Coordinates of C-alpha atoms in Angstrom, one line a residue:
Y426 CA 0.0 0.0 0.0
P427 CA 1.2 3.5 -0.7
D428 CA 1.8 6.0 2.2
V429 CA -0.7 8.5 0.7
F430 CA -2.7 8.6 -2.5
V431 CA -5.4 10.7 -4.1
T432 CA -8.2 9.5 -6.3
G433 CA -10.7 11.7 -8.0
D434 CA -12.7 8.9 -9.7
P435 CA -16.3 8.6 -8.4
N436 CA -16.2 4.9 -9.2
D437 CA -13.5 4.4 -6.5
A438 CA -16.2 4.0 -3.8
E439 CA -14.7 1.1 -1.8
S440 CA -13.8 1.9 1.8
Y441 CA -10.6 -0.1 2.1
F442 CA -8.9 0.2 -1.4
K443 CA -8.9 2.3 -4.5
E444 CA -8.2 1.3 -8.0
H445 CA -7.8 4.6 -9.8
P446 CA -5.4 6.9 -8.0
C447 CA -4.1 10.0 -9.8
V448 CA -1.2 10.7 -7.5
I449 CA 0.7 8.5 -5.1
F450 CA 3.1 9.7 -2.4
E451 CA 5.8 7.5 -0.8
V452 CA 7.9 8.6 2.1
L453 CA 11.4 7.2 1.7
S454 CA 13.3 5.6 4.6
A455 CA 16.5 3.5 4.6
S456 CA 14.4 0.3 4.8
T457 CA 11.7 1.2 2.1
E458 CA 13.6 3.3 -0.5
G459 CA 14.6 0.3 -2.7
T460 CA 11.1 -1.1 -2.7
D461 CA 9.5 2.3 -3.3
R462 CA 11.8 3.1 -6.2
R463 CA 11.7 -0.3 -7.9
E464 CA 8.9 -2.8 -7.1
K465 CA 6.2 -0.3 -6.1
F466 CA 6.9 2.0 -9.0
L467 CA 6.9 -0.9 -11.5
S468 CA 3.4 -1.8 -10.2
Y469 CA 2.1 1.7 -9.9
E470 CA 3.0 2.7 -13.4
L471 CA 0.7 0.1 -14.8
L472 CA -2.2 2.1 -13.4
E473 CA -3.7 4.1 -16.2
S474 CA -5.1 6.7 -13.9
L475 CA -1.8 7.5 -12.3
R476 CA -0.3 10.8 -13.4
E477 CA 2.2 11.5 -10.6
Y478 CA 4.4 9.4 -8.4
V479 CA 6.1 11.4 -5.6
L480 CA 9.0 10.3 -3.5
V481 CA 9.4 12.4 -0.3
H482 CA 12.7 11.9 1.5
Q483 CA 12.5 11.4 5.3
D484 CA 15.9 12.5 6.3
L485 CA 16.5 15.6 4.2
Q486 CA 14.4 18.1 2.3
A487 CA 14.3 16.5 -1.1
V488 CA 11.2 15.5 -3.2
E489 CA 11.3 13.7 -6.6
V490 CA 8.2 13.9 -8.8
F491 CA 7.6 11.5 -11.7
H492 CA 4.9 12.9 -14.0
R493 CA 3.2 11.6 -17.2
D494 CA 0.8 13.4 -19.4
A495 CA -1.2 10.5 -20.7
P496 CA -2.0 6.8 -19.8
G497 CA 0.9 4.7 -21.1
G498 CA 3.0 7.8 -21.7
S499 CA 6.6 8.2 -20.7
W500 CA 7.5 9.5 -17.2
A501 CA 9.4 12.8 -16.7
K502 CA 11.3 13.2 -13.5
F503 CA 11.5 16.5 -11.5
I504 CA 13.6 17.1 -8.4
L505 CA 12.6 19.9 -6.2
S506 CA 15.3 22.1 -4.7
S507 CA 15.1 24.6 -1.9
D508 CA 13.4 27.5 -3.9
D509 CA 11.4 25.3 -6.3
E510 CA 7.7 25.2 -6.7
I511 CA 5.9 22.3 -8.2
T512 CA 2.4 22.0 -9.6
F513 CA 0.8 18.7 -9.1
L514 CA -1.2 18.7 -12.3
S515 CA -3.5 15.8 -11.3
L516 CA -4.5 17.8 -8.2
N517 CA -4.2 21.4 -9.6
V518 CA -2.2 22.2 -6.5
R519 CA 1.1 24.2 -6.3
L520 CA 3.5 23.6 -3.4
T521 CA 7.0 24.6 -2.5
L522 CA 9.5 22.3 -0.9
A523 CA 9.2 24.4 2.3
Q524 CA 5.4 23.9 2.3
I525 CA 5.8 20.1 1.9
Y526 CA 8.2 20.0 4.9
E527 CA 6.4 22.6 7.0
G528 CA 6.4 21.6 10.7
I529 CA 8.9 18.8 10.2
D530 CA 12.2 18.8 12.2
L531 CA 14.5 16.7 10.1
A532 CA 17.3 16.9 12.7
R533 CA 15.0 15.2 15.3
G534 CA 13.2 13.0 12.9
E535 CA 9.8 14.6 13.7

């Protein structure tokens, strides 16, 4: 299961699972990074509804966004740096790296 996902499909009415996510977020840790980058992404990219796959680093302010414009299309990778702003096209939401990590103390792991 992903850490966080969003679906906008009204047919995704099941309480415990969704079949049509448009964006999936994974929080990377030392123990999950390999699985999130390989096995999960290979599975997730088969979902026609998925437009963005977002990897959020746990120990430093770094976010990687994989985006595709159309089902079956190729993926483009964007890496957010300190002053960058990203628009999650599937959500029509714009965030900065600072907003994503707001309230998180990376030094303390909180």
